[in-house]
């Protein structure tokens, strides 16, 4: 008996993709992609999306580097990477004291996943950077082609702090693409204009290739009418830049970091894990179809 294309068959298919990543590899990008995950609002799912998308790509055969640029170090925690004071971190990398490879640690989530952790020292960087030469380009200068080739990574995801300060500006200067997570809640779109105009400023003065390539709707709660309103408003405004996959609100997603895990390890069959795998696949497929000069390709 064939199940046909029932919702059950669809769920089973999605679960299989999480549970058997070896059989469902994701395509590598045409060239290395650097994405900054930014939104100056706190609690919208930047860190959660960074670590789970990174883990999903890595589990499906893609080499990924996560750069934790939030002094809280939540991405480092979720990826099971040491970030006590004294650990070689993004702070020393930005000061030019150590090369990138010295700070890149292997994540417990996957052998394909590396993380440059953030220690609490980074909290001072926002102020210390002010008086430095090329203060907006410290991270970009560390992420050279050679340094990234040495780590053999196809994707770099930079997790930003919840502000538009110098750390976030450094992340925007270091990347060609911005991924904006938007929470499906009432005030979701508030402040977005400010983020977009900052991105425009960075593009005109510091990084001509910068563009918003990806919008990810997070913490979607299907029981509320509001979630659908936010979703359709975002889709209207951003068109295909917004991924088709929406991340549902799920307790498993929020529990996972407490075990120093991504939700893909913590509960691979959960809706949250499956959604992050689907979103990562959309990102990977887009990357596999990029033309040689990704900064100029604004197809979505
Ligand atoms: P940000 O990095 O933007 O500040 P986080 O990723 O830390 O946001 O998420 C904020 C809080 O919401 C965290 O406690 C996180 O566990 C929780 N959270 C994130 N995504 C989800 C989700 N899809 N379902 C339930 N809780 C979530
Ligand atoms: Mg965060």
PDB file of C-alpha atoms and ligand atoms in Angstrom:
ATOM      1  CA  UNK A   1       0.000   0.000   0.000  1.00  0.00           C
ATOM      2  CA  UNK A   2       1.329   3.394  -0.886  1.00  0.00           C
ATOM      3  CA  UNK A   3       0.990   6.209   1.595  1.00  0.00           C
ATOM      4  CA  UNK A   4       0.842   8.708  -1.234  1.00  0.00           C
ATOM      5  CA  UNK A   5       1.687  12.307  -0.309  1.00  0.00           C
ATOM      6  CA  UNK A   6      -0.083  12.373   3.037  1.00  0.00           C
ATOM      7  CA  UNK A   7       1.017  14.670   5.857  1.00  0.00           C
ATOM      8  CA  UNK A   8       2.323  11.557   7.631  1.00  0.00           C
ATOM      9  CA  UNK A   9       4.478  10.596   4.659  1.00  0.00           C
ATOM     10  CA  UNK A  10       5.777  14.144   4.493  1.00  0.00           C
ATOM     11  CA  UNK A  11       6.689  14.151   8.199  1.00  0.00           C
ATOM     12  CA  UNK A  12       8.378  10.756   7.834  1.00  0.00           C
ATOM     13  CA  UNK A  13      10.403  12.072   4.918  1.00  0.00           C
ATOM     14  CA  UNK A  14      11.470  15.152   6.899  1.00  0.00           C
ATOM     15  CA  UNK A  15      12.454  13.041   9.915  1.00  0.00           C
ATOM     16  CA  UNK A  16      14.491  10.736   7.672  1.00  0.00           C
ATOM     17  CA  UNK A  17      16.469  13.727   6.451  1.00  0.00           C
ATOM     18  CA  UNK A  18      17.436  14.601  10.022  1.00  0.00           C
ATOM     19  CA  UNK A  19      18.101  11.051  11.160  1.00  0.00           C
ATOM     20  CA  UNK A  20      20.059   9.896   8.080  1.00  0.00           C
ATOM     21  CA  UNK A  21      22.040  12.928   6.981  1.00  0.00           C
ATOM     22  CA  UNK A  22      24.545  10.728   5.124  1.00  0.00           C
ATOM     23  CA  UNK A  23      21.875   9.780   2.579  1.00  0.00           C
ATOM     24  CA  UNK A  24      20.648  13.340   2.147  1.00  0.00           C
ATOM     25  CA  UNK A  25      23.800  15.397   1.681  1.00  0.00           C
ATOM     26  CA  UNK A  26      23.503  19.115   0.961  1.00  0.00           C
ATOM     27  CA  UNK A  27      25.260  20.778  -1.973  1.00  0.00           C
ATOM     28  CA  UNK A  28      28.405  22.855  -1.423  1.00  0.00           C
ATOM     29  CA  UNK A  29      28.260  26.523  -2.482  1.00  0.00           C
ATOM     30  CA  UNK A  30      29.866  27.651  -5.720  1.00  0.00           C
ATOM     31  CA  UNK A  31      32.205  29.750  -3.585  1.00  0.00           C
ATOM     32  CA  UNK A  32      32.668  30.276   0.139  1.00  0.00           C
ATOM     33  CA  UNK A  33      29.817  32.182   1.778  1.00  0.00           C
ATOM     34  CA  UNK A  34      30.098  34.446   4.811  1.00  0.00           C
ATOM     35  CA  UNK A  35      26.778  35.268   6.463  1.00  0.00           C
ATOM     36  CA  UNK A  36      26.292  37.663   9.345  1.00  0.00           C
ATOM     37  CA  UNK A  37      23.293  36.819  11.501  1.00  0.00           C
ATOM     38  CA  UNK A  38      22.075  40.192  12.691  1.00  0.00           C
ATOM     39  CA  UNK A  39      19.118  41.886  14.340  1.00  0.00           C
ATOM     40  CA  UNK A  40      19.679  44.434  17.078  1.00  0.00           C
ATOM     41  CA  UNK A  41      16.695  43.084  18.982  1.00  0.00           C
ATOM     42  CA  UNK A  42      17.580  40.557  21.650  1.00  0.00           C
ATOM     43  CA  UNK A  43      15.780  37.244  21.872  1.00  0.00           C
ATOM     44  CA  UNK A  44      14.684  36.957  18.228  1.00  0.00           C
ATOM     45  CA  UNK A  45      16.577  33.727  17.574  1.00  0.00           C
ATOM     46  CA  UNK A  46      19.954  34.910  16.228  1.00  0.00           C
ATOM     47  CA  UNK A  47      22.037  32.520  18.293  1.00  0.00           C
ATOM     48  CA  UNK A  48      19.562  29.654  18.062  1.00  0.00           C
ATOM     49  CA  UNK A  49      19.404  30.011  14.285  1.00  0.00           C
ATOM     50  CA  UNK A  50      23.180  30.377  13.892  1.00  0.00           C
ATOM     51  CA  UNK A  51      24.020  27.207  15.799  1.00  0.00           C
ATOM     52  CA  UNK A  52      21.208  25.051  14.443  1.00  0.00           C
ATOM     53  CA  UNK A  53      21.677  26.092  10.808  1.00  0.00           C
ATOM     54  CA  UNK A  54      25.424  25.546  11.200  1.00  0.00           C
ATOM     55  CA  UNK A  55      24.879  22.115  12.729  1.00  0.00           C
ATOM     56  CA  UNK A  56      22.370  21.166  10.024  1.00  0.00           C
ATOM     57  CA  UNK A  57      24.792  22.135   7.236  1.00  0.00           C
ATOM     58  CA  UNK A  58      27.682  20.371   8.975  1.00  0.00           C
ATOM     59  CA  UNK A  59      25.713  17.157   9.561  1.00  0.00           C
ATOM     60  CA  UNK A  60      24.975  17.098   5.859  1.00  0.00           C
ATOM     61  CA  UNK A  61      28.585  17.195   4.787  1.00  0.00           C
ATOM     62  CA  UNK A  62      29.357  20.911   4.598  1.00  0.00           C
ATOM     63  CA  UNK A  63      32.301  22.414   6.506  1.00  0.00           C
ATOM     64  CA  UNK A  64      31.131  25.353   8.640  1.00  0.00           C
ATOM     65  CA  UNK A  65      32.786  27.915  10.892  1.00  0.00           C
ATOM     66  CA  UNK A  66      30.686  29.750  13.477  1.00  0.00           C
ATOM     67  CA  UNK A  67      32.102  32.970  14.857  1.00  0.00           C
ATOM     68  CA  UNK A  68      30.611  33.894  18.187  1.00  0.00           C
ATOM     69  CA  UNK A  69      30.626  37.687  18.330  1.00  0.00           C
ATOM     70  CA  UNK A  70      28.393  38.059  21.391  1.00  0.00           C
ATOM     71  CA  UNK A  71      30.257  38.456  24.713  1.00  0.00           C
ATOM     72  CA  UNK A  72      27.543  36.281  26.288  1.00  0.00           C
ATOM     73  CA  UNK A  73      29.078  33.344  24.458  1.00  0.00           C
ATOM     74  CA  UNK A  74      25.749  31.581  23.975  1.00  0.00           C
ATOM     75  CA  UNK A  75      26.679  30.179  20.567  1.00  0.00           C
ATOM     76  CA  UNK A  76      29.906  28.764  22.026  1.00  0.00           C
ATOM     77  CA  UNK A  77      27.906  27.103  24.810  1.00  0.00           C
ATOM     78  CA  UNK A  78      25.356  25.597  22.428  1.00  0.00           C
ATOM     79  CA  UNK A  79      28.148  24.206  20.255  1.00  0.00           C
ATOM     80  CA  UNK A  80      29.910  22.649  23.252  1.00  0.00           C
ATOM     81  CA  UNK A  81      32.988  24.849  22.901  1.00  0.00           C
ATOM     82  CA  UNK A  82      35.041  26.114  25.857  1.00  0.00           C
ATOM     83  CA  UNK A  83      34.757  29.880  26.417  1.00  0.00           C
ATOM     84  CA  UNK A  84      36.160  30.629  29.856  1.00  0.00           C
ATOM     85  CA  UNK A  85      38.392  33.704  30.191  1.00  0.00           C
ATOM     86  CA  UNK A  86      41.820  32.772  28.889  1.00  0.00           C
ATOM     87  CA  UNK A  87      40.471  30.565  26.085  1.00  0.00           C
ATOM     88  CA  UNK A  88      41.796  31.742  22.690  1.00  0.00           C
ATOM     89  CA  UNK A  89      38.789  33.592  21.309  1.00  0.00           C
ATOM     90  CA  UNK A  90      37.483  36.042  18.738  1.00  0.00           C
ATOM     91  CA  UNK A  91      38.686  38.861  21.005  1.00  0.00           C
ATOM     92  CA  UNK A  92      42.385  38.036  20.514  1.00  0.00           C
ATOM     93  CA  UNK A  93      41.724  37.405  16.822  1.00  0.00           C
ATOM     94  CA  UNK A  94      40.243  40.896  16.405  1.00  0.00           C
ATOM     95  CA  UNK A  95      43.133  42.468  18.275  1.00  0.00           C
ATOM     96  CA  UNK A  96      45.466  40.705  15.820  1.00  0.00           C
ATOM     97  CA  UNK A  97      47.190  38.818  18.653  1.00  0.00           C
ATOM     98  CA  UNK A  98      46.520  35.331  17.297  1.00  0.00           C
ATOM     99  CA  UNK A  99      45.611  33.889  13.891  1.00  0.00           C
ATOM    100  CA  UNK A 100      42.094  32.604  13.255  1.00  0.00           C
ATOM    101  CA  UNK A 101      43.118  28.956  13.339  1.00  0.00           C
ATOM    102  CA  UNK A 102      44.408  29.250  16.902  1.00  0.00           C
ATOM    103  CA  UNK A 103      40.975  30.260  18.141  1.00  0.00           C
ATOM    104  CA  UNK A 104      38.910  27.870  15.987  1.00  0.00           C
ATOM    105  CA  UNK A 105      37.771  24.964  18.164  1.00  0.00           C
ATOM    106  CA  UNK A 106      36.050  21.775  17.103  1.00  0.00           C
ATOM    107  CA  UNK A 107      32.366  21.678  18.074  1.00  0.00           C
ATOM    108  CA  UNK A 108      30.984  18.585  19.761  1.00  0.00           C
ATOM    109  CA  UNK A 109      28.028  18.812  17.348  1.00  0.00           C
ATOM    110  CA  UNK A 110      29.926  17.617  14.250  1.00  0.00           C
ATOM    111  CA  UNK A 111      33.465  17.034  12.983  1.00  0.00           C
ATOM    112  CA  UNK A 112      32.591  19.446  10.151  1.00  0.00           C
ATOM    113  CA  UNK A 113      31.771  22.253  12.540  1.00  0.00           C
ATOM    114  CA  UNK A 114      34.282  24.712  13.992  1.00  0.00           C
ATOM    115  CA  UNK A 115      33.607  27.593  16.346  1.00  0.00           C
ATOM    116  CA  UNK A 116      35.639  30.634  17.290  1.00  0.00           C
ATOM    117  CA  UNK A 117      34.303  31.249  20.794  1.00  0.00           C
ATOM    118  CA  UNK A 118      33.545  34.518  22.558  1.00  0.00           C
ATOM    119  CA  UNK A 119      34.732  35.040  26.108  1.00  0.00           C
ATOM    120  CA  UNK A 120      33.516  37.752  28.432  1.00  0.00           C
ATOM    121  CA  UNK A 121      36.619  39.771  27.441  1.00  0.00           C
ATOM    122  CA  UNK A 122      34.735  40.674  24.295  1.00  0.00           C
ATOM    123  CA  UNK A 123      32.430  42.886  26.353  1.00  0.00           C
ATOM    124  CA  UNK A 124      35.265  45.427  26.595  1.00  0.00           C
ATOM    125  CA  UNK A 125      35.991  45.292  22.874  1.00  0.00           C
ATOM    126  CA  UNK A 126      33.067  47.510  21.954  1.00  0.00           C
ATOM    127  CA  UNK A 127      34.840  50.364  23.769  1.00  0.00           C
ATOM    128  CA  UNK A 128      38.465  49.329  23.163  1.00  0.00           C
ATOM    129  CA  UNK A 129      37.884  49.168  19.412  1.00  0.00           C
ATOM    130  CA  UNK A 130      36.868  52.828  19.243  1.00  0.00           C
ATOM    131  CA  UNK A 131      40.448  54.077  19.362  1.00  0.00           C
ATOM    132  CA  UNK A 132      41.920  51.411  17.089  1.00  0.00           C
ATOM    133  CA  UNK A 133      43.113  51.691  13.516  1.00  0.00           C
ATOM    134  CA  UNK A 134      40.598  50.208  11.051  1.00  0.00           C
ATOM    135  CA  UNK A 135      38.245  49.625  13.942  1.00  0.00           C
ATOM    136  CA  UNK A 136      35.368  48.516  11.705  1.00  0.00           C
ATOM    137  CA  UNK A 137      37.486  46.058   9.741  1.00  0.00           C
ATOM    138  CA  UNK A 138      39.247  44.091  12.474  1.00  0.00           C
ATOM    139  CA  UNK A 139      37.212  40.934  11.929  1.00  0.00           C
ATOM    140  CA  UNK A 140      37.256  41.247   8.154  1.00  0.00           C
ATOM    141  CA  UNK A 141      41.059  41.517   8.217  1.00  0.00           C
ATOM    142  CA  UNK A 142      41.268  38.266  10.189  1.00  0.00           C
ATOM    143  CA  UNK A 143      38.926  36.379   7.838  1.00  0.00           C
ATOM    144  CA  UNK A 144      41.305  36.249   4.895  1.00  0.00           C
ATOM    145  CA  UNK A 145      40.865  33.733   2.098  1.00  0.00           C
ATOM    146  CA  UNK A 146      44.049  32.017   3.269  1.00  0.00           C
ATOM    147  CA  UNK A 147      42.883  31.758   6.885  1.00  0.00           C
ATOM    148  CA  UNK A 148      39.518  30.324   5.815  1.00  0.00           C
ATOM    149  CA  UNK A 149      41.075  27.991   3.242  1.00  0.00           C
ATOM    150  CA  UNK A 150      43.351  26.669   5.954  1.00  0.00           C
ATOM    151  CA  UNK A 151      40.276  25.766   8.011  1.00  0.00           C
ATOM    152  CA  UNK A 152      38.721  24.335   4.840  1.00  0.00           C
ATOM    153  CA  UNK A 153      35.267  25.853   5.442  1.00  0.00           C
ATOM    154  CA  UNK A 154      32.508  26.519   2.912  1.00  0.00           C
ATOM    155  CA  UNK A 155      30.311  28.579   5.212  1.00  0.00           C
ATOM    156  CA  UNK A 156      31.069  31.147   7.902  1.00  0.00           C
ATOM    157  CA  UNK A 157      28.169  32.193  10.140  1.00  0.00           C
ATOM    158  CA  UNK A 158      28.729  35.157  12.446  1.00  0.00           C
ATOM    159  CA  UNK A 159      26.457  35.436  15.484  1.00  0.00           C
ATOM    160  CA  UNK A 160      25.995  39.109  16.443  1.00  0.00           C
ATOM    161  CA  UNK A 161      25.221  40.686  19.794  1.00  0.00           C
ATOM    162  CA  UNK A 162      21.840  42.446  20.186  1.00  0.00           C
ATOM    163  CA  UNK A 163      23.068  45.931  19.272  1.00  0.00           C
ATOM    164  CA  UNK A 164      24.224  47.945  16.297  1.00  0.00           C
ATOM    165  CA  UNK A 165      27.569  48.791  17.894  1.00  0.00           C
ATOM    166  CA  UNK A 166      31.087  48.222  16.622  1.00  0.00           C
ATOM    167  CA  UNK A 167      30.962  44.446  17.014  1.00  0.00           C
ATOM    168  CA  UNK A 168      27.955  44.196  14.701  1.00  0.00           C
ATOM    169  CA  UNK A 169      29.555  46.681  12.297  1.00  0.00           C
ATOM    170  CA  UNK A 170      32.659  44.465  12.223  1.00  0.00           C
ATOM    171  CA  UNK A 171      30.447  41.498  11.370  1.00  0.00           C
ATOM    172  CA  UNK A 172      28.743  43.469   8.573  1.00  0.00           C
ATOM    173  CA  UNK A 173      32.082  44.516   7.118  1.00  0.00           C
ATOM    174  CA  UNK A 174      33.386  40.935   7.220  1.00  0.00           C
ATOM    175  CA  UNK A 175      30.458  39.339   5.345  1.00  0.00           C
ATOM    176  CA  UNK A 176      28.859  39.596   1.907  1.00  0.00           C
ATOM    177  CA  UNK A 177      25.492  38.419   3.174  1.00  0.00           C
ATOM    178  CA  UNK A 178      23.205  39.248   6.059  1.00  0.00           C
ATOM    179  CA  UNK A 179      20.765  36.729   7.472  1.00  0.00           C
ATOM    180  CA  UNK A 180      18.059  38.422   9.523  1.00  0.00           C
ATOM    181  CA  UNK A 181      16.010  36.273  11.896  1.00  0.00           C
ATOM    182  CA  UNK A 182      12.590  37.779  12.530  1.00  0.00           C
ATOM    183  CA  UNK A 183      10.453  36.644  15.408  1.00  0.00           C
ATOM    184  CA  UNK A 184       6.792  36.122  14.500  1.00  0.00           C
ATOM    185  CA  UNK A 185       5.566  38.510  17.197  1.00  0.00           C
ATOM    186  CA  UNK A 186       3.878  41.849  17.468  1.00  0.00           C
ATOM    187  CA  UNK A 187       6.882  44.174  17.564  1.00  0.00           C
ATOM    188  CA  UNK A 188       8.884  42.049  15.140  1.00  0.00           C
ATOM    189  CA  UNK A 189       9.143  44.655  12.413  1.00  0.00           C
ATOM    190  CA  UNK A 190       9.904  47.519  14.738  1.00  0.00           C
ATOM    191  CA  UNK A 191      13.561  48.451  14.471  1.00  0.00           C
ATOM    192  CA  UNK A 192      13.978  46.564  11.230  1.00  0.00           C
ATOM    193  CA  UNK A 193      14.145  49.849   9.317  1.00  0.00           C
ATOM    194  CA  UNK A 194      17.057  50.942  11.477  1.00  0.00           C
ATOM    195  CA  UNK A 195      18.887  47.678  10.841  1.00  0.00           C
ATOM    196  CA  UNK A 196      18.328  47.977   7.086  1.00  0.00           C
ATOM    197  CA  UNK A 197      19.564  51.572   6.992  1.00  0.00           C
ATOM    198  CA  UNK A 198      22.682  50.562   8.938  1.00  0.00           C
ATOM    199  CA  UNK A 199      23.275  47.832   6.391  1.00  0.00           C
ATOM    200  CA  UNK A 200      22.922  50.462   3.631  1.00  0.00           C
ATOM    201  CA  UNK A 201      25.438  52.707   5.407  1.00  0.00           C
ATOM    202  CA  UNK A 202      27.960  49.897   5.723  1.00  0.00           C
ATOM    203  CA  UNK A 203      27.424  49.024   2.061  1.00  0.00           C
ATOM    204  CA  UNK A 204      28.039  52.576   0.855  1.00  0.00           C
ATOM    205  CA  UNK A 205      31.059  53.282   3.027  1.00  0.00           C
ATOM    206  CA  UNK A 206      32.770  50.057   4.020  1.00  0.00           C
ATOM    207  CA  UNK A 207      31.623  46.968   2.128  1.00  0.00           C
ATOM    208  CA  UNK A 208      30.073  47.294  -1.323  1.00  0.00           C
ATOM    209  CA  UNK A 209      29.164  43.615  -1.605  1.00  0.00           C
ATOM    210  CA  UNK A 210      26.986  43.558   1.520  1.00  0.00           C
ATOM    211  CA  UNK A 211      23.341  42.613   0.979  1.00  0.00           C
ATOM    212  CA  UNK A 212      20.469  40.970   2.839  1.00  0.00           C
ATOM    213  CA  UNK A 213      20.332  37.523   1.257  1.00  0.00           C
ATOM    214  CA  UNK A 214      18.207  35.641   3.762  1.00  0.00           C
ATOM    215  CA  UNK A 215      15.304  36.290   6.111  1.00  0.00           C
ATOM    216  CA  UNK A 216      14.297  33.547   8.543  1.00  0.00           C
ATOM    217  CA  UNK A 217      11.003  33.673  10.398  1.00  0.00           C
ATOM    218  CA  UNK A 218      11.404  32.183  13.859  1.00  0.00           C
ATOM    219  CA  UNK A 219       9.288  31.174  16.866  1.00  0.00           C
ATOM    220  CA  UNK A 220       6.199  30.795  14.726  1.00  0.00           C
ATOM    221  CA  UNK A 221       3.147  29.886  16.759  1.00  0.00           C
ATOM    222  CA  UNK A 222       0.447  28.555  14.460  1.00  0.00           C
ATOM    223  CA  UNK A 223      -2.248  29.118  17.087  1.00  0.00           C
ATOM    224  CA  UNK A 224      -2.001  32.875  16.837  1.00  0.00           C
ATOM    225  CA  UNK A 225      -3.413  34.981  14.044  1.00  0.00           C
ATOM    226  CA  UNK A 226      -0.622  37.447  14.649  1.00  0.00           C
ATOM    227  CA  UNK A 227       2.066  34.979  13.553  1.00  0.00           C
ATOM    228  CA  UNK A 228       0.380  34.702  10.153  1.00  0.00           C
ATOM    229  CA  UNK A 229       0.067  38.469   9.883  1.00  0.00           C
ATOM    230  CA  UNK A 230       3.782  38.967  10.566  1.00  0.00           C
ATOM    231  CA  UNK A 231       4.667  36.162   8.160  1.00  0.00           C
ATOM    232  CA  UNK A 232       2.646  37.603   5.291  1.00  0.00           C
ATOM    233  CA  UNK A 233       3.882  41.139   5.940  1.00  0.00           C
ATOM    234  CA  UNK A 234       7.503  39.943   5.861  1.00  0.00           C
ATOM    235  CA  UNK A 235       6.908  37.915   2.691  1.00  0.00           C
ATOM    236  CA  UNK A 236       5.263  40.913   1.049  1.00  0.00           C
ATOM    237  CA  UNK A 237       8.188  43.157   1.883  1.00  0.00           C
ATOM    238  CA  UNK A 238      11.090  40.774   1.279  1.00  0.00           C
ATOM    239  CA  UNK A 239       9.697  38.393  -1.350  1.00  0.00           C
ATOM    240  CA  UNK A 240      11.811  35.297  -1.943  1.00  0.00           C
ATOM    241  CA  UNK A 241      14.588  36.605   0.335  1.00  0.00           C
ATOM    242  CA  UNK A 242      12.448  35.143   3.128  1.00  0.00           C
ATOM    243  CA  UNK A 243      12.983  31.394   3.330  1.00  0.00           C
ATOM    244  CA  UNK A 244       9.899  29.236   2.703  1.00  0.00           C
ATOM    245  CA  UNK A 245      10.703  27.306   5.880  1.00  0.00           C
ATOM    246  CA  UNK A 246       9.463  28.915   9.078  1.00  0.00           C
ATOM    247  CA  UNK A 247      10.880  27.829  12.447  1.00  0.00           C
ATOM    248  CA  UNK A 248       8.088  26.889  14.867  1.00  0.00           C
ATOM    249  CA  UNK A 249       8.113  27.815  18.518  1.00  0.00           C
ATOM    250  CA  UNK A 250       9.215  24.612  20.223  1.00  0.00           C
ATOM    251  CA  UNK A 251      10.255  23.771  23.761  1.00  0.00           C
ATOM    252  CA  UNK A 252      12.918  21.366  22.469  1.00  0.00           C
ATOM    253  CA  UNK A 253      14.664  24.218  20.657  1.00  0.00           C
ATOM    254  CA  UNK A 254      14.904  26.236  23.856  1.00  0.00           C
ATOM    255  CA  UNK A 255      15.960  23.263  26.020  1.00  0.00           C
ATOM    256  CA  UNK A 256      18.859  22.106  23.837  1.00  0.00           C
ATOM    257  CA  UNK A 257      21.471  24.773  24.816  1.00  0.00           C
ATOM    258  CA  UNK A 258      21.029  23.800  28.479  1.00  0.00           C
ATOM    259  CA  UNK A 259      22.696  20.497  27.498  1.00  0.00           C
ATOM    260  CA  UNK A 260      25.388  22.211  25.404  1.00  0.00           C
ATOM    261  CA  UNK A 261      23.695  20.757  22.349  1.00  0.00           C
ATOM    262  CA  UNK A 262      21.983  21.881  19.202  1.00  0.00           C
ATOM    263  CA  UNK A 263      18.395  20.722  18.792  1.00  0.00           C
ATOM    264  CA  UNK A 264      19.608  18.369  16.061  1.00  0.00           C
ATOM    265  CA  UNK A 265      21.475  16.358  18.698  1.00  0.00           C
ATOM    266  CA  UNK A 266      19.069  16.963  21.536  1.00  0.00           C
ATOM    267  CA  UNK A 267      15.936  15.807  19.719  1.00  0.00           C
ATOM    268  CA  UNK A 268      16.575  15.050  16.037  1.00  0.00           C
ATOM    269  CA  UNK A 269      12.980  14.045  15.340  1.00  0.00           C
ATOM    270  CA  UNK A 270      11.454  17.228  16.772  1.00  0.00           C
ATOM    271  CA  UNK A 271       9.718  19.782  14.588  1.00  0.00           C
ATOM    272  CA  UNK A 272      12.333  22.352  15.542  1.00  0.00           C
ATOM    273  CA  UNK A 273      15.199  20.139  14.355  1.00  0.00           C
ATOM    274  CA  UNK A 274      13.421  19.245  11.131  1.00  0.00           C
ATOM    275  CA  UNK A 275      12.672  22.892  10.382  1.00  0.00           C
ATOM    276  CA  UNK A 276      16.274  23.935  10.870  1.00  0.00           C
ATOM    277  CA  UNK A 277      17.363  21.165   8.505  1.00  0.00           C
ATOM    278  CA  UNK A 278      14.823  22.331   5.915  1.00  0.00           C
ATOM    279  CA  UNK A 279      15.965  25.954   6.274  1.00  0.00           C
ATOM    280  CA  UNK A 280      19.630  24.907   5.984  1.00  0.00           C
ATOM    281  CA  UNK A 281      18.809  22.964   2.818  1.00  0.00           C
ATOM    282  CA  UNK A 282      17.195  26.051   1.271  1.00  0.00           C
ATOM    283  CA  UNK A 283      20.314  28.056   2.146  1.00  0.00           C
ATOM    284  CA  UNK A 284      22.617  25.365   0.716  1.00  0.00           C
ATOM    285  CA  UNK A 285      20.614  25.067  -2.498  1.00  0.00           C
ATOM    286  CA  UNK A 286      20.678  28.820  -2.993  1.00  0.00           C
ATOM    287  CA  UNK A 287      24.448  28.757  -2.421  1.00  0.00           C
ATOM    288  CA  UNK A 288      24.918  25.974  -4.953  1.00  0.00           C
ATOM    289  CA  UNK A 289      23.218  28.118  -7.589  1.00  0.00           C
ATOM    290  CA  UNK A 290      25.064  31.353  -6.918  1.00  0.00           C
ATOM    291  CA  UNK A 291      27.000  32.824  -9.784  1.00  0.00           C
ATOM    292  CA  UNK A 292      30.739  33.278  -9.377  1.00  0.00           C
ATOM    293  CA  UNK A 293      30.392  36.740  -7.854  1.00  0.00           C
ATOM    294  CA  UNK A 294      27.932  36.278  -4.977  1.00  0.00           C
ATOM    295  CA  UNK A 295      28.101  39.927  -3.947  1.00  0.00           C
ATOM    296  CA  UNK A 296      26.461  40.921  -7.230  1.00  0.00           C
ATOM    297  CA  UNK A 297      23.826  38.195  -7.270  1.00  0.00           C
ATOM    298  CA  UNK A 298      20.689  39.545  -5.747  1.00  0.00           C
ATOM    299  CA  UNK A 299      18.322  37.054  -7.228  1.00  0.00           C
ATOM    300  CA  UNK A 300      16.173  36.360  -4.174  1.00  0.00           C
TER     301      UNK A 300
HETATM  302  P1  LIG B   1      19.089  36.118  20.244  1.00  0.00           P
HETATM  303  O1  LIG B   1      20.380  35.451  19.951  1.00  0.00           O
HETATM  304  O2  LIG B   1      18.508  36.835  19.065  1.00  0.00           O
HETATM  305  O3  LIG B   1      19.146  36.999  21.444  1.00  0.00           O
HETATM  306  P2  LIG B   1      18.214  33.496  21.050  1.00  0.00           P
HETATM  307  O4  LIG B   1      18.546  32.618  19.900  1.00  0.00           O
HETATM  308  O5  LIG B   1      19.139  33.456  22.210  1.00  0.00           O
HETATM  309  O6  LIG B   1      18.003  34.981  20.568  1.00  0.00           O
HETATM  310  O7  LIG B   1      16.740  33.129  21.501  1.00  0.00           O
HETATM  311  C1  LIG B   1      16.116  33.804  22.595  1.00  0.00           C
HETATM  312  C2  LIG B   1      15.395  32.796  23.481  1.00  0.00           C
HETATM  313  O8  LIG B   1      14.345  32.172  22.756  1.00  0.00           O
HETATM  314  C3  LIG B   1      16.306  31.673  23.956  1.00  0.00           C
HETATM  315  O9  LIG B   1      15.944  31.336  25.269  1.00  0.00           O
HETATM  316  C4  LIG B   1      15.986  30.546  23.004  1.00  0.00           C
HETATM  317  O10 LIG B   1      16.209  29.283  23.594  1.00  0.00           O
HETATM  318  C5  LIG B   1      14.530  30.763  22.709  1.00  0.00           C
HETATM  319  N1  LIG B   1      14.157  30.292  21.378  1.00  0.00           N
HETATM  320  C6  LIG B   1      14.771  30.587  20.198  1.00  0.00           C
HETATM  321  N2  LIG B   1      14.140  29.994  19.167  1.00  0.00           N
HETATM  322  C7  LIG B   1      13.099  29.293  19.701  1.00  0.00           C
HETATM  323  C8  LIG B   1      12.069  28.473  19.150  1.00  0.00           C
HETATM  324  N3  LIG B   1      11.978  28.224  17.842  1.00  0.00           N
HETATM  325  N4  LIG B   1      11.170  27.935  20.011  1.00  0.00           N
HETATM  326  C9  LIG B   1      11.246  28.182  21.341  1.00  0.00           C
HETATM  327  N5  LIG B   1      12.180  28.930  21.918  1.00  0.00           N
HETATM  328  C10 LIG B   1      13.102  29.494  21.115  1.00  0.00           C
HETATM  329 MG1  LIG B   2      22.267  35.736  20.860  1.00  0.00          MG
END
